[in-house]
Coordinates of C-alpha atoms in Angstrom, one line a residue:
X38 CA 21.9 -9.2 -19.9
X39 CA 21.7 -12.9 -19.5
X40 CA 25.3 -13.3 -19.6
X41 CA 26.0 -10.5 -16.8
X42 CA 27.8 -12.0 -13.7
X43 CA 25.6 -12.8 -10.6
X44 CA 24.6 -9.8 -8.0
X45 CA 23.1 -11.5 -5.5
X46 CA 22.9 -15.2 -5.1
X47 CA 20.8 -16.7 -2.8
X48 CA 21.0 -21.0 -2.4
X49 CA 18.9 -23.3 -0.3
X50 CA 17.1 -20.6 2.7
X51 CA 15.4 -21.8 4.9
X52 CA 13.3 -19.9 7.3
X53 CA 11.0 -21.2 9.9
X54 CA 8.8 -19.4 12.8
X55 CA 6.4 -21.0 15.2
X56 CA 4.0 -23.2 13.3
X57 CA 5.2 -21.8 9.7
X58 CA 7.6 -22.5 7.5
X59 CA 8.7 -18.9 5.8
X60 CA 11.3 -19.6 3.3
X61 CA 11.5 -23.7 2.2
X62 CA 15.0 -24.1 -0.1
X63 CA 14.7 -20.4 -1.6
X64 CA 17.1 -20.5 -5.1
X65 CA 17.5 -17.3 -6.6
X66 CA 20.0 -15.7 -8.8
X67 CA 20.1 -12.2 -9.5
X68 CA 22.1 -10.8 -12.5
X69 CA 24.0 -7.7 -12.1
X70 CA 22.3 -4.4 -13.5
X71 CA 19.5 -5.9 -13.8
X72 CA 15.2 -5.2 -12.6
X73 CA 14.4 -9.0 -11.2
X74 CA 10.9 -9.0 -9.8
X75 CA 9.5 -11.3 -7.5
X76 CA 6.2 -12.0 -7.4
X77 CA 4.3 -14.3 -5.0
X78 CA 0.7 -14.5 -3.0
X79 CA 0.5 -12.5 0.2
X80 CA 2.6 -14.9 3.1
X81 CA 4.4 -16.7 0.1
X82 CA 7.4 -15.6 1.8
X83 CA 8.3 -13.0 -0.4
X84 CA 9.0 -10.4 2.8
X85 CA 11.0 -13.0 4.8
X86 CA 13.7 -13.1 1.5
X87 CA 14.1 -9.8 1.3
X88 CA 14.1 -9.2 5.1
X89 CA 17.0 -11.6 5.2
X90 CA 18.8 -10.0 2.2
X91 CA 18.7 -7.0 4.0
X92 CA 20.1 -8.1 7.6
X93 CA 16.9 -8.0 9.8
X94 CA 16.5 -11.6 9.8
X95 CA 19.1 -14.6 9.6
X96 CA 18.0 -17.6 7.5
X97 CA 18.2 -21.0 9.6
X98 CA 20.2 -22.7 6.7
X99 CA 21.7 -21.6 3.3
X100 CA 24.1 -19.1 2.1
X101 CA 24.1 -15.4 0.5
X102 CA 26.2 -14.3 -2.1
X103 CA 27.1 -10.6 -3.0
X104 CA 28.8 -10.5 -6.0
X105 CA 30.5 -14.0 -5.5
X106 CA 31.4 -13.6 -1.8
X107 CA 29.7 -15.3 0.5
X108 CA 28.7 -13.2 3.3
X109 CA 26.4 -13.4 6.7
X110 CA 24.2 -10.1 7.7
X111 CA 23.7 -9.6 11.5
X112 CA 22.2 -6.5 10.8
X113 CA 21.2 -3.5 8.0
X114 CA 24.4 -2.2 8.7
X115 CA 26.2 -5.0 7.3
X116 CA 23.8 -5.4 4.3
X117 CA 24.6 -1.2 3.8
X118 CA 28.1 -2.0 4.0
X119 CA 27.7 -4.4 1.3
X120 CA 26.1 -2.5 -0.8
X121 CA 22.5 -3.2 -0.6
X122 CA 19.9 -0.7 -0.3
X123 CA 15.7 -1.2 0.6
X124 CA 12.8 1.2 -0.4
X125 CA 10.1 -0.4 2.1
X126 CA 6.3 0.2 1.4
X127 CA 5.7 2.7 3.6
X128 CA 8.4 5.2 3.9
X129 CA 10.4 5.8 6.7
X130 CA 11.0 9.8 6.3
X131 CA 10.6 12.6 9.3
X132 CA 7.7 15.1 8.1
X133 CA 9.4 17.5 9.9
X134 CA 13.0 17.8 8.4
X135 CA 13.5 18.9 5.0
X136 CA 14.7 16.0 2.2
X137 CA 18.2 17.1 2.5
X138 CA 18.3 16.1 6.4
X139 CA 16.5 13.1 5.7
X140 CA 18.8 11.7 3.1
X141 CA 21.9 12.4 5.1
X142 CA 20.6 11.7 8.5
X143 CA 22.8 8.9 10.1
X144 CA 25.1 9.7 7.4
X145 CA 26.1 13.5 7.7
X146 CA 29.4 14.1 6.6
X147 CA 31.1 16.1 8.8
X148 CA 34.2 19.1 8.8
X149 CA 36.2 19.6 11.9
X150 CA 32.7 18.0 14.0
X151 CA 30.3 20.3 12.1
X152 CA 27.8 19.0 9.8
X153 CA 28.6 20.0 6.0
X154 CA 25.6 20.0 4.2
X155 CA 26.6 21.7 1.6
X156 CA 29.2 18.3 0.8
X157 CA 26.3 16.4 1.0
X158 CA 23.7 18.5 -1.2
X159 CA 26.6 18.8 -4.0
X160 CA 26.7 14.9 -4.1
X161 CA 23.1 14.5 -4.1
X162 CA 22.7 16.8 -6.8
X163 CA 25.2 15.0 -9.0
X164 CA 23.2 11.6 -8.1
X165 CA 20.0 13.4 -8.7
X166 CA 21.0 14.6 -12.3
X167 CA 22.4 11.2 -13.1
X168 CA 19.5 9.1 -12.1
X169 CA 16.6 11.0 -13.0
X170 CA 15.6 11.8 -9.5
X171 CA 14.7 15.5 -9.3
X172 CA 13.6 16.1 -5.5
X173 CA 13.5 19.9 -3.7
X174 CA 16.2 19.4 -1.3
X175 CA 15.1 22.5 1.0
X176 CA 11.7 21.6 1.7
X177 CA 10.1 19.5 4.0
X178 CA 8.7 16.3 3.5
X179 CA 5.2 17.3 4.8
X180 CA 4.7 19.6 1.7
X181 CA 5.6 16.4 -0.7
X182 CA 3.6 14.2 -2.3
X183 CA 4.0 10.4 -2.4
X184 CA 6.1 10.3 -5.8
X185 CA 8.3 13.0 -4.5
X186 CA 9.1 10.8 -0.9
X187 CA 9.6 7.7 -3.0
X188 CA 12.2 9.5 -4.8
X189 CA 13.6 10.8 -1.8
X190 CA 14.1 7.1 -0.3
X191 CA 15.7 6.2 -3.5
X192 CA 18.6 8.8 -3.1
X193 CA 19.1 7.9 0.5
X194 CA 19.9 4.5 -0.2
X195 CA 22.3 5.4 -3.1
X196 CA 23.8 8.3 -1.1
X197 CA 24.6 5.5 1.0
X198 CA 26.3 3.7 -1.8
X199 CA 23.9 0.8 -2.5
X200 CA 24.8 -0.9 -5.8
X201 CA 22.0 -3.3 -4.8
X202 CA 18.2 -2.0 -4.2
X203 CA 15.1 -4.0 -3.0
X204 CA 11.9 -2.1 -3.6
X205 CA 8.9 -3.7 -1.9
X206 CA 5.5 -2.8 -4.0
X207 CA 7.1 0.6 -4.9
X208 CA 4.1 1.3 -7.2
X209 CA 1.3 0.6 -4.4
X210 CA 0.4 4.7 -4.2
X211 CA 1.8 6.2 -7.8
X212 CA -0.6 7.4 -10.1
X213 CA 0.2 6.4 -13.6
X214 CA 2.4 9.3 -14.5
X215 CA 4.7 8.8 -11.5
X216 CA 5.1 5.0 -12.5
X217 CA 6.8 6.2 -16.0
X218 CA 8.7 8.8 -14.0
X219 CA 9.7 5.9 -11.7
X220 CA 10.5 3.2 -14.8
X221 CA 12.2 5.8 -16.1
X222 CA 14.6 6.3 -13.2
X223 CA 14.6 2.5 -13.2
X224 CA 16.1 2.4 -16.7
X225 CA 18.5 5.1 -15.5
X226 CA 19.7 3.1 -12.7
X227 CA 19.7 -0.5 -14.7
X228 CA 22.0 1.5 -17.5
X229 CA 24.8 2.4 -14.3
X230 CA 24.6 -0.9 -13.1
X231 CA 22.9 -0.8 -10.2
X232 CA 20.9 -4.3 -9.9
X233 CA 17.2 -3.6 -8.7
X234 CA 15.1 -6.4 -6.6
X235 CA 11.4 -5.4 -7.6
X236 CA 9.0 -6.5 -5.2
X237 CA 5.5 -6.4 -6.4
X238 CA 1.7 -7.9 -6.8
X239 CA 0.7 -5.6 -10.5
X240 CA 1.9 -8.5 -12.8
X241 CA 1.3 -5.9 -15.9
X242 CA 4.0 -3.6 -14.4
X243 CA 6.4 -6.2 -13.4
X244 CA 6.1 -7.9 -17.2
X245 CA 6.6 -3.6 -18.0
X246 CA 9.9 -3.5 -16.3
X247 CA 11.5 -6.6 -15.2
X248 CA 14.2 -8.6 -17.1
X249 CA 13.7 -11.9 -15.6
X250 CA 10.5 -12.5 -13.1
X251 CA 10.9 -15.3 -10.0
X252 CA 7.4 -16.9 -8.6
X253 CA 7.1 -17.9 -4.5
X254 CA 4.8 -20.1 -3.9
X255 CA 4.2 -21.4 -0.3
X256 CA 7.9 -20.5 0.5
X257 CA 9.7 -21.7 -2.6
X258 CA 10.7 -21.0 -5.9
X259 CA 8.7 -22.9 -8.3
X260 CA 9.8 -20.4 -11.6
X261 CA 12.1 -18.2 -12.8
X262 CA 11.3 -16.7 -16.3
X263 CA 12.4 -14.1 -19.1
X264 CA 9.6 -12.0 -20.2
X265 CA 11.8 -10.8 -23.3
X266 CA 12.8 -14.3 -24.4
X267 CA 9.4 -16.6 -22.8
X268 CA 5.7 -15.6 -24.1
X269 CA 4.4 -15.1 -20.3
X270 CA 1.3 -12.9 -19.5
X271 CA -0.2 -11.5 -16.4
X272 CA -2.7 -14.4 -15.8
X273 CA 0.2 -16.6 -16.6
X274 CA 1.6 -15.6 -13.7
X275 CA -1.2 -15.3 -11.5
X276 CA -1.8 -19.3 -12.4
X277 CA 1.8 -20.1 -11.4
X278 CA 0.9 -17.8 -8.0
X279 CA -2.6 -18.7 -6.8
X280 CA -3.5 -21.6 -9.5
X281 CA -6.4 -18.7 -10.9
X282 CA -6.6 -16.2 -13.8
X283 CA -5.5 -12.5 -12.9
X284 CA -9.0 -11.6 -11.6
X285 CA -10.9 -8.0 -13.0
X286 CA -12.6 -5.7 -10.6
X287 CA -15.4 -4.8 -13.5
X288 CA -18.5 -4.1 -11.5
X289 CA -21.5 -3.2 -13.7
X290 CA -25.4 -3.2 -13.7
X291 CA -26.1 -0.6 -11.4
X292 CA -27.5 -1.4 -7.8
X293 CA -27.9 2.1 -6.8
X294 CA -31.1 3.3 -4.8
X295 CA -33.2 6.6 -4.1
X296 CA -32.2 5.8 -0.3
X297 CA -29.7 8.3 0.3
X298 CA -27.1 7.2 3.1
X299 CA -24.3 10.1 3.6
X300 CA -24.9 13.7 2.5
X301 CA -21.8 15.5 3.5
X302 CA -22.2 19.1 3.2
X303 CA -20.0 21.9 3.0
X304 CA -17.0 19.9 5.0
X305 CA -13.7 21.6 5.5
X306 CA -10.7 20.6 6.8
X307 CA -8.1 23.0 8.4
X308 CA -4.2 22.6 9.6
X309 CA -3.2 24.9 12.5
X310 CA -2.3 27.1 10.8
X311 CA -5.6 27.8 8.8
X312 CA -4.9 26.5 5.3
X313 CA -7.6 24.0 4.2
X314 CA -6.7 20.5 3.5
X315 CA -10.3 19.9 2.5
X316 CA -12.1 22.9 0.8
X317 CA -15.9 22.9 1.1
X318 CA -16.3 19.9 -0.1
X319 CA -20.3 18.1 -0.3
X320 CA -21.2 14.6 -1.7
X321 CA -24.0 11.9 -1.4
X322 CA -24.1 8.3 -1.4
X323 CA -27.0 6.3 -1.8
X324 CA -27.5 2.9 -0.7
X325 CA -26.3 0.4 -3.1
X326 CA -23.6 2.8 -4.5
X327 CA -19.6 3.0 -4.5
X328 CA -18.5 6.2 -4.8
X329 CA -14.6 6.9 -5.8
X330 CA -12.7 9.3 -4.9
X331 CA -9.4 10.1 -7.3
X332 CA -6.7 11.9 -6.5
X333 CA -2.8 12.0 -5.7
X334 CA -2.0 11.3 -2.4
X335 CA -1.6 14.1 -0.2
X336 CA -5.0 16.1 -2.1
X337 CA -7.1 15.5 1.1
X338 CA -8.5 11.9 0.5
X339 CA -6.8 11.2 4.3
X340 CA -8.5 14.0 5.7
X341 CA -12.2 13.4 4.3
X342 CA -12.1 9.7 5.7
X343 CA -11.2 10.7 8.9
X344 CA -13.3 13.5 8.9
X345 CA -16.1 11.5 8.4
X346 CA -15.3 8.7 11.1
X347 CA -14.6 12.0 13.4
X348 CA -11.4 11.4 14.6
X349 CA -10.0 14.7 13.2
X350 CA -12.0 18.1 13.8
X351 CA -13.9 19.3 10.9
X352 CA -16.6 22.1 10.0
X353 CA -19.8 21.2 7.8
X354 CA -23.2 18.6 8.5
X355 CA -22.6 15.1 8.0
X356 CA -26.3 13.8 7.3
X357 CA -26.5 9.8 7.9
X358 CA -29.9 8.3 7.1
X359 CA -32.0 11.7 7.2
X360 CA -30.2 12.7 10.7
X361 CA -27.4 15.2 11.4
X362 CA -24.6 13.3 12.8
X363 CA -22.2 15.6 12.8
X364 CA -21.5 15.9 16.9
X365 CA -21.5 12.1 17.1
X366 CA -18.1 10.6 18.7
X367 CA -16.2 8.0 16.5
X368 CA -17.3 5.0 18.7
X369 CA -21.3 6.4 18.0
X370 CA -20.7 6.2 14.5
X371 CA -19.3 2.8 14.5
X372 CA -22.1 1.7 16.6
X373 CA -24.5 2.9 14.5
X374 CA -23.3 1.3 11.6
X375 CA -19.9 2.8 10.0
X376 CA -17.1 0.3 8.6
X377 CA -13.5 1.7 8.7
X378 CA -10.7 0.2 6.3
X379 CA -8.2 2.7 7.3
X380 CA -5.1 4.0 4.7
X381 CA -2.3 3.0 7.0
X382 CA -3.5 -0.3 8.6
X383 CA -0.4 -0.1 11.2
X384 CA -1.2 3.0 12.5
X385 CA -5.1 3.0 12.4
X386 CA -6.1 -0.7 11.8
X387 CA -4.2 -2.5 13.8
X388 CA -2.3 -3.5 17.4
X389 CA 0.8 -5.1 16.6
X390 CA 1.7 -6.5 19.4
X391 CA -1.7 -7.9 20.3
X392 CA -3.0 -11.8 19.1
X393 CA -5.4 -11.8 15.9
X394 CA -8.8 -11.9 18.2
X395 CA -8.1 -9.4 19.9
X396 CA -7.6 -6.9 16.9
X397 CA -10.8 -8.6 15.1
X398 CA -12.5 -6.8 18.5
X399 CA -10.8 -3.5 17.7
X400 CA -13.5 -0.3 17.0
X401 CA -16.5 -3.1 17.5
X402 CA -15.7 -3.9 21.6
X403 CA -19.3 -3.1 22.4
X404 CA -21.2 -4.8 19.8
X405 CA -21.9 -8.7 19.0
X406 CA -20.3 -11.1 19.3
X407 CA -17.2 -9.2 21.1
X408 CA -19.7 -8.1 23.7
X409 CA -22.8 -8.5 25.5
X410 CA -23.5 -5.1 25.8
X411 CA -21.9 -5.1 29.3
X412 CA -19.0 -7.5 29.3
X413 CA -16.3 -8.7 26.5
X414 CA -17.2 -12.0 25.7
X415 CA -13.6 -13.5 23.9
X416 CA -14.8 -16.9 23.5
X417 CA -17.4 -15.6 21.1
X418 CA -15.0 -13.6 19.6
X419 CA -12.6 -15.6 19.0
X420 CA -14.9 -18.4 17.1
X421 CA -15.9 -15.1 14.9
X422 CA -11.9 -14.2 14.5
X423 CA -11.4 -18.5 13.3
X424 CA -14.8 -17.8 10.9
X425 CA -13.2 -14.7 9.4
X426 CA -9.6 -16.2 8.6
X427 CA -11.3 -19.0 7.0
X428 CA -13.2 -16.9 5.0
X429 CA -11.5 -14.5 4.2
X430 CA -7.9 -16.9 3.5
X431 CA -5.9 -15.1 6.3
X432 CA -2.4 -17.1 6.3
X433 CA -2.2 -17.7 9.8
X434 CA -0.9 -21.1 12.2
X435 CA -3.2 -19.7 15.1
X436 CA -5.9 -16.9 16.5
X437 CA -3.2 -16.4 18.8
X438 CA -0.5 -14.7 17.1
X439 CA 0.5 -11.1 16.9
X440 CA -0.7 -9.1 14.3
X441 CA 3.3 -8.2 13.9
X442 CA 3.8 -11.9 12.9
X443 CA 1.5 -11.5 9.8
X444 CA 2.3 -10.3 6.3
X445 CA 1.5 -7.0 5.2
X446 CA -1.4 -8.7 3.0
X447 CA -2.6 -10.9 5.4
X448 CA -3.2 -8.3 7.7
X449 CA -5.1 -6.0 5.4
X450 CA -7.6 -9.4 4.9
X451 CA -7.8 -9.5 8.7
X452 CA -9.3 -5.9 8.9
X453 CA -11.4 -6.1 5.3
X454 CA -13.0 -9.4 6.9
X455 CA -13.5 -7.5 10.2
X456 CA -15.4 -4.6 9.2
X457 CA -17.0 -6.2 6.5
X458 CA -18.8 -8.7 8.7
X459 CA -19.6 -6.0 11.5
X460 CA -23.1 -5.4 8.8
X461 CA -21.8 -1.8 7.7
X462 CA -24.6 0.6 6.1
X463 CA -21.7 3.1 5.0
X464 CA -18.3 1.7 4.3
X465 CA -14.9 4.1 4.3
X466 CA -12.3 2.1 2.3
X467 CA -9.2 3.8 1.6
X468 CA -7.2 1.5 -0.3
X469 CA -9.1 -1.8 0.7
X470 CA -7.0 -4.3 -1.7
X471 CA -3.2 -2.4 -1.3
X472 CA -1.0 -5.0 -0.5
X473 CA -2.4 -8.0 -1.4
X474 CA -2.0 -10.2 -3.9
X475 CA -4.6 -11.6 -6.9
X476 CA -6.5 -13.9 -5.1
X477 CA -7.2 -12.0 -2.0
X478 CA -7.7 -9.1 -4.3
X479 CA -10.3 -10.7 -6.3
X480 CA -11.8 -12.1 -2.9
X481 CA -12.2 -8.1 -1.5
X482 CA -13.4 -7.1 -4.9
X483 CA -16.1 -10.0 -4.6
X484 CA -17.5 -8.9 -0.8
X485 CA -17.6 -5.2 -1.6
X486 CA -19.7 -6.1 -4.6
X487 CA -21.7 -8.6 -2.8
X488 CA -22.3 -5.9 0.0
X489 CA -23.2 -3.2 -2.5
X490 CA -26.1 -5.3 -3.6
X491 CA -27.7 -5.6 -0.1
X492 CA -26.9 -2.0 -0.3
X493 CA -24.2 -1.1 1.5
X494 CA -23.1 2.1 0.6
X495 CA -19.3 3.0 0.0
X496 CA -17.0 5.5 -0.1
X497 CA -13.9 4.1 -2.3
X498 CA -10.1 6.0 -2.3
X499 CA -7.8 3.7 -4.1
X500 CA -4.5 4.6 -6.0
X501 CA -5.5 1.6 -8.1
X502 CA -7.1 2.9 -10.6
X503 CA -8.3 0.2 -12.0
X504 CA -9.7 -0.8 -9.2
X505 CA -11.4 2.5 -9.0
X506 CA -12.8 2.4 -12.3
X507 CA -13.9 -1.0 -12.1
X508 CA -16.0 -1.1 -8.7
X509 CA -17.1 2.6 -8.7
X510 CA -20.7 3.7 -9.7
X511 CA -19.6 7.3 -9.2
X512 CA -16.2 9.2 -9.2
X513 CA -14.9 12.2 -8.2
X514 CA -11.3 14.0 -8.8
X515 CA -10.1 15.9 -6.0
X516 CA -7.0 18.4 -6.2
X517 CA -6.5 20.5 -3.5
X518 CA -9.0 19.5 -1.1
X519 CA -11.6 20.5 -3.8
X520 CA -13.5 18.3 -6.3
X521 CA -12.5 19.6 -9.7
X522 CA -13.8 16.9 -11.5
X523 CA -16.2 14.1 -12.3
X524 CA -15.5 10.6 -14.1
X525 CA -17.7 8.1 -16.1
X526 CA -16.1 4.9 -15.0
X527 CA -18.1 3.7 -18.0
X528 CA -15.9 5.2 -20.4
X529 CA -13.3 6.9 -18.9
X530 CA -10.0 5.2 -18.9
X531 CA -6.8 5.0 -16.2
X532 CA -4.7 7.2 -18.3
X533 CA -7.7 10.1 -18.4
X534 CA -8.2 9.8 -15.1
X535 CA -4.5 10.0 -13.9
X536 CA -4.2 13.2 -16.4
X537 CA -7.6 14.6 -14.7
X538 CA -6.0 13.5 -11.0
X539 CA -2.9 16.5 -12.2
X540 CA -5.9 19.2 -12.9
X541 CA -6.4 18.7 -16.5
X542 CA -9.7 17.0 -17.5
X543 CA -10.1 17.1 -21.2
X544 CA -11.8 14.3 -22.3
X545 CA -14.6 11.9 -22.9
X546 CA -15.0 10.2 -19.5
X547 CA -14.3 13.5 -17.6
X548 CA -16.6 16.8 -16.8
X549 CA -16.8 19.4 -14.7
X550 CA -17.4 18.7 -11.3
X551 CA -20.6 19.1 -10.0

């Protein structure tokens, strides 16, 4: 492998916004057919690189080479014509079209102006088969789960003939059963040639998979190395990263009370159509406790978080501190004391297009210090919006910026240091550390446990589950929208747990759920 010819050769970028330096003399050399990870601390500048690989960004100075031709992207299009192919984070598929039409759409080969699927579904087939990517090409992407869509955007950038792929944190929401399925189509893709850029903060899958691994640090490349030839581990990476050990989320001694917080009883959530998302589902959490919640995506984790903060419509009592709550609007229950780390922090966490003190006011307008019961008071807010990015490390030149300017890690620290220093009493976090890399993770890990012993109580979905293991005092399986199982994070281990997550729960660390 080491002596394959260059992919994708990228010499001296530079990239600079407003107040920031992005990219700083970027040097990278990708080897054809090969998995090259790149690792880096949330705002290294890890997004920029690939964002300018890809066409939606040109570099201020440097060059990019594609297989020893020096090229300039003005746009995707150009990066698709030469071959190159992304998988971002969160996938960009229409629920309402089957996988079929969302592969081809843009693309649809055509026969005397009609669409021919049945040209495109033959050649998707073939690439299916060959790669290892078995998807059902007549359903819809609403019945799918998340391996299944990640799959999906995998064959749409190979039916578009990408010979190149960037995939940013594609193991964020697998389970460990879909990563081998995905390492596996990895090593199926690697063995055709097809060079993979693997974007990623899990330093124990990247050493897994990756040939050769390259560290950004503060906008540069400060090390490229060959985990099959160089004795490298996971905290020798996070030192060359963040200058600390890979961090653990172990959390035991119990601080769990007889104060009950939440008692959810009997809750059920229904489509339109009357099928149950969530399945009479009930569950208490005591002050001091973190109760997990496992489960592949798409088993009704979404649904009970937003249940509970009452943005969707739900049947059942929702008891909070010895009162029924269950009529109370979403703006009661954050006044009364509910924290909200939402799933998709573009969609529910955040305004884009709004500066940073501004979103630190979002769901907490009416409370201290963003109000004074009657009037928004910004200048109060915005010295709590400067206290949180210090604390809580958000990479930022300014208060003032958009949210949109931020990386995807920096932003989740943004909302974890906003809800966490609105005093919650009950805390939804669905997938609080998801995007970030060691150090912030460590930092999250450290408040939730700081806030569990002043007795915060939590309710923890994470597709980490390490991280669910480790911080949990309780956890429960869900399949279905029912609880089929319960897990003894004392004992139980990641691989039990991810078997348990598929309906099976034969083991030491797994019973019946109660």
């Amino acid at each position: 492998m080491i002596d394959a010819p260059v992919a994708v050769k990228l010499a001296g970028i530079w990239k600079r916004f407003p107040g920031v330096i992005a990219n700083s003399d970027i040097n990278l050399d990708v080897r054809r057919g090969s998995v090259h990870a790149i690792v880096g601390e949330n705002g290294a500048g890890k997004s920029t690189l690939m964002k300018i690989l890809y066409g939606m960004q040109k570099p201020d100075e440097g060059t990019i080479a594609i297989n020893g031709n020096e090229v300039i992207f003005h746009s995707p299009s150009d990066a698709i014509d030469a071959g190159i192919g992304m998988v971002h984070q969160h996938f960009m598929l229409a629920d309402n079209l089957t996988v079929l039409e969302n592969i081809i759409l843009g693309s649809e080969p055509t026969k005397r102006g009609v669409i021919n699927q049945q040209t495109a579904l033959t050649r998707l087939t073939q690439l299916a088969q060959q790669y290892g990517l078995d998807v059902p090409f007549n359903s819809f992407v609403s019945e799918l789960g998340v391996g299944a869509r990640q799959r999906i955007e995998i064959l749409k950038v190979l039916y578009r003939g990408a010979s190149i792929l960037i995939l940013d944190e594609p193991t964020a929401v697998l389970v460990p059963h879909e990563v081998d399925e995905l390492f596996s189509a990895l090593s199926d893709l690697k063995a055709e040639g097809i060079t993979i850029l693997f974007i990623s903060h899990k330093l124990d899958e990247v050493l897994a998979i990756a040939d050769e691994i390259s560290v950004i640090r503060a906008g540069s490349t400060v090390a490229t190395v060959d985990p099959r030839t160089q004795k490298v581990s996971a905290d020798d990476l996070a030192e060359m990263m963040v200058g600390s050990e890979l961090p653990t989320p172990e959390t035991r001694g119990s601080t769990v009370t007889d104060e009950v917080i939440i008692d959810v009883r009997n809750l059920s959530v229904l489509t339109a159509a009357g099928k149950p998302l969530v399945d009479d589902v009930s569950f208490k959490i005591h002050a001091g406790e973190i109760l997990g919640i496992a489960g592949v995506e798409g088993n009704g984790q979404a649904e009970i978080v937003d249940a509970l903060m009452g943005i969707i419509k739900s049947s059942g009592v929702l008891i909070y501190n010895g009162g029924d709550i269950s009529k109370w609007s979403t703006r009661k229950r954050r006044e009364q004391g509910f924290g909200f780390i939402p799933e998709d922090r573009m969609r529910q966490g955040l305004l884009l297009e709004a500066p940073l003190w501004e979103n630190k006011m979002l769901g907490h307008q009416t409370l201290k210090p963003n109000s004074n019961g009657f009037l928004l008071t910004p200048a109060d807010a915005k010295n709590d919006t400067a206290r949180i990015i210090d604390e809580y490390d958000v990479r930022t030149p300014s208060i003032d910026v958009f949210a949109s300017a931020l990386s995807g890690g920096n932003q989740q620290k943004l909302i974890v240091g906003r809800e966490m220093s609105s005093d919650p009493k009950f805390l939804l976090a669905a997938h609080p550390t998801r995007g970030v890399d060691v150090g912030a993770q460590s930092a999250i890990w450290d408040h939730l446990r700081k806030a569990r012993e002043s007795g915060l109580a939590v309710l923890l979905i994470s597709a980490d589950l390490d991280e669910l293991i480790g911080l949990s005092d309780t956890i429960k399986v869900l399949l279905r929208g029912k609880f089929v199982a319960d897990a003894n994070p004392v004992t139980v281990t990641p691989q039990e747990l991810g078997t348990a997550m598929t309906g099976v729960k034969k083991s030491d660390g797994i019973e019946a759920a109660s």
